[in-house]
mmCIF file of C-alpha atoms in Angstrom:
data_model
loop_
_atom_site.group_PDB
_atom_site.id
_atom_site.type_symbol
_atom_site.label_atom_id
_atom_site.label_comp_id
_atom_site.label_asym_id
_atom_site.label_seq_id
_atom_site.Cartn_x
_atom_site.Cartn_y
_atom_site.Cartn_z
ATOM 1 C CA UNK A 98 25.579 37.448 93.545
ATOM 2 C CA UNK A 99 24.722 33.800 92.606
ATOM 3 C CA UNK A 100 24.694 34.717 88.980
ATOM 4 C CA UNK A 101 28.019 36.210 88.854
ATOM 5 C CA UNK A 102 29.492 32.947 90.989
ATOM 6 C CA UNK A 103 28.031 30.406 88.620
ATOM 7 C CA UNK A 104 29.652 32.536 85.654
ATOM 8 C CA UNK A 105 32.845 32.212 87.679
ATOM 9 C CA UNK A 106 32.874 28.706 88.263
ATOM 10 C CA UNK A 107 31.609 28.974 91.957
ATOM 11 C CA UNK A 108 33.984 31.597 93.017
ATOM 12 C CA UNK A 109 33.310 33.527 96.003
ATOM 13 C CA UNK A 110 31.656 36.955 95.212
ATOM 14 C CA UNK A 111 31.809 39.560 97.544
ATOM 15 C CA UNK A 112 29.584 42.897 96.441
ATOM 16 C CA UNK A 113 30.874 46.328 97.128
ATOM 17 C CA UNK A 114 28.748 49.096 96.492
ATOM 18 C CA UNK A 115 26.829 50.575 95.055
ATOM 19 C CA UNK A 116 29.724 53.565 94.444
ATOM 20 C CA UNK A 117 28.291 56.221 93.219
ATOM 21 C CA UNK A 118 29.211 59.668 93.735
ATOM 22 C CA UNK A 119 26.001 62.444 94.535
ATOM 23 C CA UNK A 120 24.134 63.591 91.118
ATOM 24 C CA UNK A 121 24.810 67.300 91.962
ATOM 25 C CA UNK A 122 28.661 66.444 90.908
ATOM 26 C CA UNK A 123 27.403 65.054 87.345
ATOM 27 C CA UNK A 124 27.639 68.396 85.718
ATOM 28 C CA UNK A 125 30.081 70.790 84.459
ATOM 29 C CA UNK A 126 30.543 73.811 86.025
ATOM 30 C CA UNK A 127 31.288 76.000 83.239
ATOM 31 C CA UNK A 128 30.958 76.192 79.302
ATOM 32 C CA UNK A 129 28.841 74.857 76.378
ATOM 33 C CA UNK A 130 28.507 71.693 78.010
ATOM 34 C CA UNK A 131 26.683 73.182 81.126
ATOM 35 C CA UNK A 132 24.810 75.654 79.018
ATOM 36 C CA UNK A 133 23.385 72.239 76.972
ATOM 37 C CA UNK A 134 22.925 70.576 80.323
ATOM 38 C CA UNK A 135 20.583 73.254 81.525
ATOM 39 C CA UNK A 136 18.643 73.380 78.299
ATOM 40 C CA UNK A 137 18.124 69.490 78.750
ATOM 41 C CA UNK A 138 17.176 69.808 82.518
ATOM 42 C CA UNK A 139 14.398 72.758 81.391
ATOM 43 C CA UNK A 140 13.082 70.968 78.699
ATOM 44 C CA UNK A 141 12.443 67.974 81.035
ATOM 45 C CA UNK A 142 10.722 70.137 83.396
ATOM 46 C CA UNK A 143 7.973 70.789 81.088
ATOM 47 C CA UNK A 144 7.372 67.092 80.718
ATOM 48 C CA UNK A 145 4.749 65.062 82.311
ATOM 49 C CA UNK A 146 6.085 62.478 84.803
ATOM 50 C CA UNK A 147 7.035 58.800 83.536
ATOM 51 C CA UNK A 148 6.934 60.473 80.039
ATOM 52 C CA UNK A 149 10.097 60.607 78.659
ATOM 53 C CA UNK A 150 12.883 57.983 77.775
ATOM 54 C CA UNK A 151 16.621 58.798 78.134
ATOM 55 C CA UNK A 152 18.573 56.893 75.186
ATOM 56 C CA UNK A 153 22.371 56.757 76.017
ATOM 57 C CA UNK A 154 24.991 53.989 75.066
ATOM 58 C CA UNK A 155 27.683 55.036 77.248
ATOM 59 C CA UNK A 156 31.230 56.672 76.381
ATOM 60 C CA UNK A 157 33.305 53.808 75.382
ATOM 61 C CA UNK A 158 30.953 52.998 72.311
ATOM 62 C CA UNK A 159 30.273 54.983 68.595
ATOM 63 C CA UNK A 160 27.416 53.718 66.829
ATOM 64 C CA UNK A 161 27.908 52.835 63.167
ATOM 65 C CA UNK A 162 26.266 54.792 60.524
ATOM 66 C CA UNK A 163 23.629 51.879 60.574
ATOM 67 C CA UNK A 164 23.166 51.637 63.888
ATOM 68 C CA UNK A 165 22.244 55.394 64.180
ATOM 69 C CA UNK A 166 19.950 55.765 61.417
ATOM 70 C CA UNK A 167 18.011 52.158 63.102
ATOM 71 C CA UNK A 168 17.742 53.578 66.271
ATOM 72 C CA UNK A 169 16.976 57.576 64.841
ATOM 73 C CA UNK A 170 13.775 55.881 63.426
ATOM 74 C CA UNK A 171 13.094 53.359 66.133
ATOM 75 C CA UNK A 172 12.684 56.362 68.216
ATOM 76 C CA UNK A 173 10.613 58.332 66.032
ATOM 77 C CA UNK A 174 8.564 54.974 65.396
ATOM 78 C CA UNK A 175 8.059 54.772 69.290
ATOM 79 C CA UNK A 176 5.804 57.920 69.611
ATOM 80 C CA UNK A 177 7.347 58.994 72.828
ATOM 81 C CA UNK A 178 9.326 61.614 74.343
ATOM 82 C CA UNK A 179 12.907 61.293 74.496
ATOM 83 C CA UNK A 180 16.453 62.526 75.140
ATOM 84 C CA UNK A 181 18.681 60.875 73.299
ATOM 85 C CA UNK A 182 22.795 61.469 73.714
ATOM 86 C CA UNK A 183 24.823 60.419 70.503
ATOM 87 C CA UNK A 184 28.555 60.180 71.048
ATOM 88 C CA UNK A 185 30.970 60.461 68.074
ATOM 89 C CA UNK A 186 35.435 60.166 68.096
ATOM 90 C CA UNK A 187 37.411 62.851 68.304
ATOM 91 C CA UNK A 188 39.162 63.707 64.950
ATOM 92 C CA UNK A 189 42.407 65.362 64.808
ATOM 93 C CA UNK A 190 40.783 67.592 61.830
ATOM 94 C CA UNK A 191 37.588 69.327 62.882
ATOM 95 C CA UNK A 192 36.220 69.130 59.018
ATOM 96 C CA UNK A 193 36.501 65.423 59.702
ATOM 97 C CA UNK A 194 34.672 65.580 62.945
ATOM 98 C CA UNK A 195 31.185 63.417 62.519
ATOM 99 C CA UNK A 196 28.922 65.511 64.655
ATOM 100 C CA UNK A 197 25.217 64.642 64.901
ATOM 101 C CA UNK A 198 24.022 67.142 62.182
ATOM 102 C CA UNK A 199 26.089 64.949 59.965
ATOM 103 C CA UNK A 200 25.425 61.889 60.991
ATOM 104 C CA UNK A 201 21.833 61.517 61.591
ATOM 105 C CA UNK A 202 19.595 60.229 58.758
ATOM 106 C CA UNK A 203 18.602 62.935 56.284
ATOM 107 C CA UNK A 204 14.934 64.047 57.112
ATOM 108 C CA UNK A 205 15.410 63.220 61.041
ATOM 109 C CA UNK A 206 13.889 66.307 63.054
ATOM 110 C CA UNK A 207 12.642 64.798 66.356
ATOM 111 C CA UNK A 208 9.541 66.880 67.183
ATOM 112 C CA UNK A 209 9.184 64.698 70.257
ATOM 113 C CA UNK A 210 12.808 65.040 71.526
ATOM 114 C CA UNK A 211 16.230 66.242 72.066
ATOM 115 C CA UNK A 212 19.431 65.124 70.543
ATOM 116 C CA UNK A 213 22.192 65.986 72.887
ATOM 117 C CA UNK A 214 25.643 65.741 71.198
ATOM 118 C CA UNK A 215 28.732 64.252 73.691
ATOM 119 C CA UNK A 216 27.766 64.377 77.007
ATOM 120 C CA UNK A 217 24.770 64.972 79.063
ATOM 121 C CA UNK A 218 23.968 65.076 83.139
ATOM 122 C CA UNK A 219 22.997 61.003 83.209
ATOM 123 C CA UNK A 220 21.926 60.895 86.923
ATOM 124 C CA UNK A 221 20.435 64.012 86.824
ATOM 125 C CA UNK A 222 18.408 63.062 83.877
ATOM 126 C CA UNK A 223 17.776 59.487 85.494
ATOM 127 C CA UNK A 224 16.353 61.071 88.607
ATOM 128 C CA UNK A 225 14.095 63.712 86.822
ATOM 129 C CA UNK A 226 10.683 62.930 87.935
ATOM 130 C CA UNK A 227 9.576 63.043 83.860
ATOM 131 C CA UNK A 228 12.224 60.275 83.005
ATOM 132 C CA UNK A 229 10.168 56.881 82.591
ATOM 133 C CA UNK A 230 12.651 54.632 80.931
ATOM 134 C CA UNK A 231 16.265 54.332 80.258
ATOM 135 C CA UNK A 232 17.271 52.874 76.990
ATOM 136 C CA UNK A 233 20.851 51.533 77.817
ATOM 137 C CA UNK A 234 23.728 49.521 76.866
ATOM 138 C CA UNK A 235 23.732 48.180 80.480
ATOM 139 C CA UNK A 236 27.575 48.932 80.897
ATOM 140 C CA UNK A 237 27.890 48.319 84.571
ATOM 141 C CA UNK A 238 27.868 52.179 85.604
ATOM 142 C CA UNK A 239 24.590 52.813 83.788
ATOM 143 C CA UNK A 240 22.500 49.635 85.037
ATOM 144 C CA UNK A 241 23.486 50.836 88.763
ATOM 145 C CA UNK A 242 22.880 54.622 87.861
ATOM 146 C CA UNK A 243 19.228 53.280 86.753
ATOM 147 C CA UNK A 244 18.814 51.168 89.639
ATOM 148 C CA UNK A 245 19.666 53.894 91.774
ATOM 149 C CA UNK A 246 16.965 56.027 90.165
ATOM 150 C CA UNK A 247 13.868 53.404 90.162
ATOM 151 C CA UNK A 248 14.163 53.725 86.257
ATOM 152 C CA UNK A 249 13.201 50.828 84.129
ATOM 153 C CA UNK A 250 15.437 49.959 81.592
ATOM 154 C CA UNK A 251 15.312 49.083 77.628
ATOM 155 C CA UNK A 252 18.323 46.873 77.213
ATOM 156 C CA UNK A 253 20.396 47.214 74.140
ATOM 157 C CA UNK A 254 23.943 45.687 74.736
ATOM 158 C CA UNK A 255 26.179 46.455 71.951
ATOM 159 C CA UNK A 256 29.434 44.797 72.967
ATOM 160 C CA UNK A 257 32.138 43.628 75.319
ATOM 161 C CA UNK A 258 30.708 42.558 78.565
ATOM 162 C CA UNK A 259 27.254 44.734 78.178
ATOM 163 C CA UNK A 260 24.919 41.509 77.756
ATOM 164 C CA UNK A 261 26.164 40.391 81.205
ATOM 165 C CA UNK A 262 24.750 43.957 82.377
ATOM 166 C CA UNK A 263 21.756 43.379 80.220
ATOM 167 C CA UNK A 264 20.875 39.508 81.210
ATOM 168 C CA UNK A 265 21.376 40.779 84.965
ATOM 169 C CA UNK A 266 19.062 43.753 85.140
ATOM 170 C CA UNK A 267 16.240 41.429 82.780
ATOM 171 C CA UNK A 268 17.098 38.469 85.713
ATOM 172 C CA UNK A 269 16.092 40.940 87.979
ATOM 173 C CA UNK A 270 12.812 42.117 86.636
ATOM 174 C CA UNK A 271 13.862 45.588 85.932
ATOM 175 C CA UNK A 272 14.763 45.426 82.179
ATOM 176 C CA UNK A 273 13.077 44.513 78.910
ATOM 177 C CA UNK A 274 15.410 43.298 76.165
ATOM 178 C CA UNK A 275 15.533 44.746 72.456
ATOM 179 C CA UNK A 276 15.538 41.611 70.525
ATOM 180 C CA UNK A 277 18.772 41.341 68.555
ATOM 181 C CA UNK A 278 19.242 38.517 65.751
ATOM 182 C CA UNK A 279 22.648 39.130 65.830
ATOM 183 C CA UNK A 280 25.379 40.930 68.526
ATOM 184 C CA UNK A 281 25.214 44.349 67.571
ATOM 185 C CA UNK A 282 22.424 44.465 65.355
ATOM 186 C CA UNK A 283 18.796 45.616 65.710
ATOM 187 C CA UNK A 284 15.977 46.725 64.006
ATOM 188 C CA UNK A 285 13.912 49.988 64.513
ATOM 189 C CA UNK A 286 10.594 48.427 64.878
ATOM 190 C CA UNK A 287 12.331 46.242 67.804
ATOM 191 C CA UNK A 288 13.599 49.165 69.320
ATOM 192 C CA UNK A 289 10.219 51.374 68.714
ATOM 193 C CA UNK A 290 7.955 48.369 70.276
ATOM 194 C CA UNK A 291 10.404 47.586 73.589
ATOM 195 C CA UNK A 292 10.508 51.422 74.233
ATOM 196 C CA UNK A 293 6.232 51.844 73.945
ATOM 197 C CA UNK A 294 6.182 48.505 75.996
ATOM 198 C CA UNK A 295 7.963 49.749 78.784
ATOM 199 C CA UNK A 296 6.681 53.549 79.029
ATOM 200 C CA UNK A 297 3.020 52.351 78.250
ATOM 201 C CA UNK A 298 2.474 48.583 78.106
ATOM 202 C CA UNK A 299 1.660 46.229 81.385
ATOM 203 C CA UNK A 300 5.125 45.185 80.996
ATOM 204 C CA UNK A 301 6.301 48.820 81.928
ATOM 205 C CA UNK A 302 3.888 48.879 84.911
ATOM 206 C CA UNK A 303 5.987 45.285 86.232
ATOM 207 C CA UNK A 304 8.707 46.888 85.929
ATOM 208 C CA UNK A 305 8.245 50.309 87.355
ATOM 209 C CA UNK A 306 7.011 48.538 90.521
ATOM 210 C CA UNK A 307 10.422 46.303 90.576
ATOM 211 C CA UNK A 308 12.862 49.463 90.000
ATOM 212 C CA UNK A 309 11.040 50.870 92.274
ATOM 213 C CA UNK A 310 11.503 48.202 95.075
ATOM 214 C CA UNK A 311 15.303 47.705 93.866
ATOM 215 C CA UNK A 312 15.846 51.630 94.050
ATOM 216 C CA UNK A 313 15.012 51.089 97.983
ATOM 217 C CA UNK A 314 17.400 47.984 98.409
ATOM 218 C CA UNK A 315 20.253 50.153 96.370
ATOM 219 C CA UNK A 316 19.644 52.853 98.810
ATOM 220 C CA UNK A 317 20.168 50.777 102.014
ATOM 221 C CA UNK A 318 22.761 49.199 100.450
ATOM 222 C CA UNK A 319 24.676 52.681 99.599
ATOM 223 C CA UNK A 320 24.441 53.241 103.479
ATOM 224 C CA UNK A 321 25.813 50.169 104.653
ATOM 225 C CA UNK A 322 29.640 49.936 103.996
ATOM 226 C CA UNK A 323 29.720 46.425 105.886
ATOM 227 C CA UNK A 324 30.058 44.927 102.383
ATOM 228 C CA UNK A 325 33.906 47.043 101.861
ATOM 229 C CA UNK A 326 34.482 45.803 105.561
ATOM 230 C CA UNK A 327 34.061 42.170 104.298
ATOM 231 C CA UNK A 328 36.381 42.523 101.142
ATOM 232 C CA UNK A 329 39.383 44.427 103.277
ATOM 233 C CA UNK A 330 39.093 41.206 105.499
ATOM 234 C CA UNK A 331 39.551 39.012 102.460
ATOM 235 C CA UNK A 332 41.943 41.000 101.068
ATOM 236 C CA UNK A 333 44.090 40.939 104.088
ATOM 237 C CA UNK A 334 44.011 37.441 104.332
ATOM 238 C CA UNK A 335 45.014 36.554 100.708
ATOM 239 C CA UNK A 336 48.046 39.393 101.771
ATOM 240 C CA UNK A 337 48.943 36.799 104.702
ATOM 241 C CA UNK A 338 49.046 33.994 102.504
ATOM 242 C CA UNK A 339 45.973 32.193 103.879
ATOM 243 C CA UNK A 340 46.747 32.983 107.551
ATOM 244 C CA UNK A 341 43.710 35.180 109.163
ATOM 245 C CA UNK A 342 44.997 38.613 109.846
ATOM 246 C CA UNK A 343 43.121 40.698 112.485
ATOM 247 C CA UNK A 344 41.929 43.789 110.979
ATOM 248 C CA UNK A 345 40.128 46.465 112.943
ATOM 249 C CA UNK A 346 36.578 47.260 112.310
#
């Protein structure tokens, strides 16, 4: 909170949350997406604990062909097992839709992982015993879900506010950064090195310990609504034009 307050010129920060729904609602109830979700979870059931990297970059950002190529090569070079969620913008013409089969590099055959197009049950994957790291853009929801699951992050912010989430996760000791010479640009070799470091390296062991500690903190805060009450009191004071307003507990 001190970090955010400093960025905002010393303004008070009232934390509310984490505002997370139960992971049981993290999957569709019917259709193709539900079948693909079940396939992912069955595949995870067959993997060793902490051996899989979830790579997902949110619902608001679509990677360029160059970024997809570097990511595909980086995941292959890492030698780790992975679930990679790839999203593409919808096209009014189905023939113009840039699906995974057309967008992935020629010859890319993920023998050690799964490529899921469009949607995957992120919270369920993060909570699975096989998930050992989260390669993420560090959008705020993804950071919260990773902390709630106790999974260390490999941070690769790509646009808008994501560097803030990445910096915060790294400062908390829960994330390693993928080097970027320019915002949104990254090299396959750097992705591979960062992923291996978190899954197998000494840095990864330290990050996992810290992620476990933060998971307990998140769980305690999730059960405590005192922060919401403080927010309500502050808002009531503002609505009262600076006058103190009695707010029922």
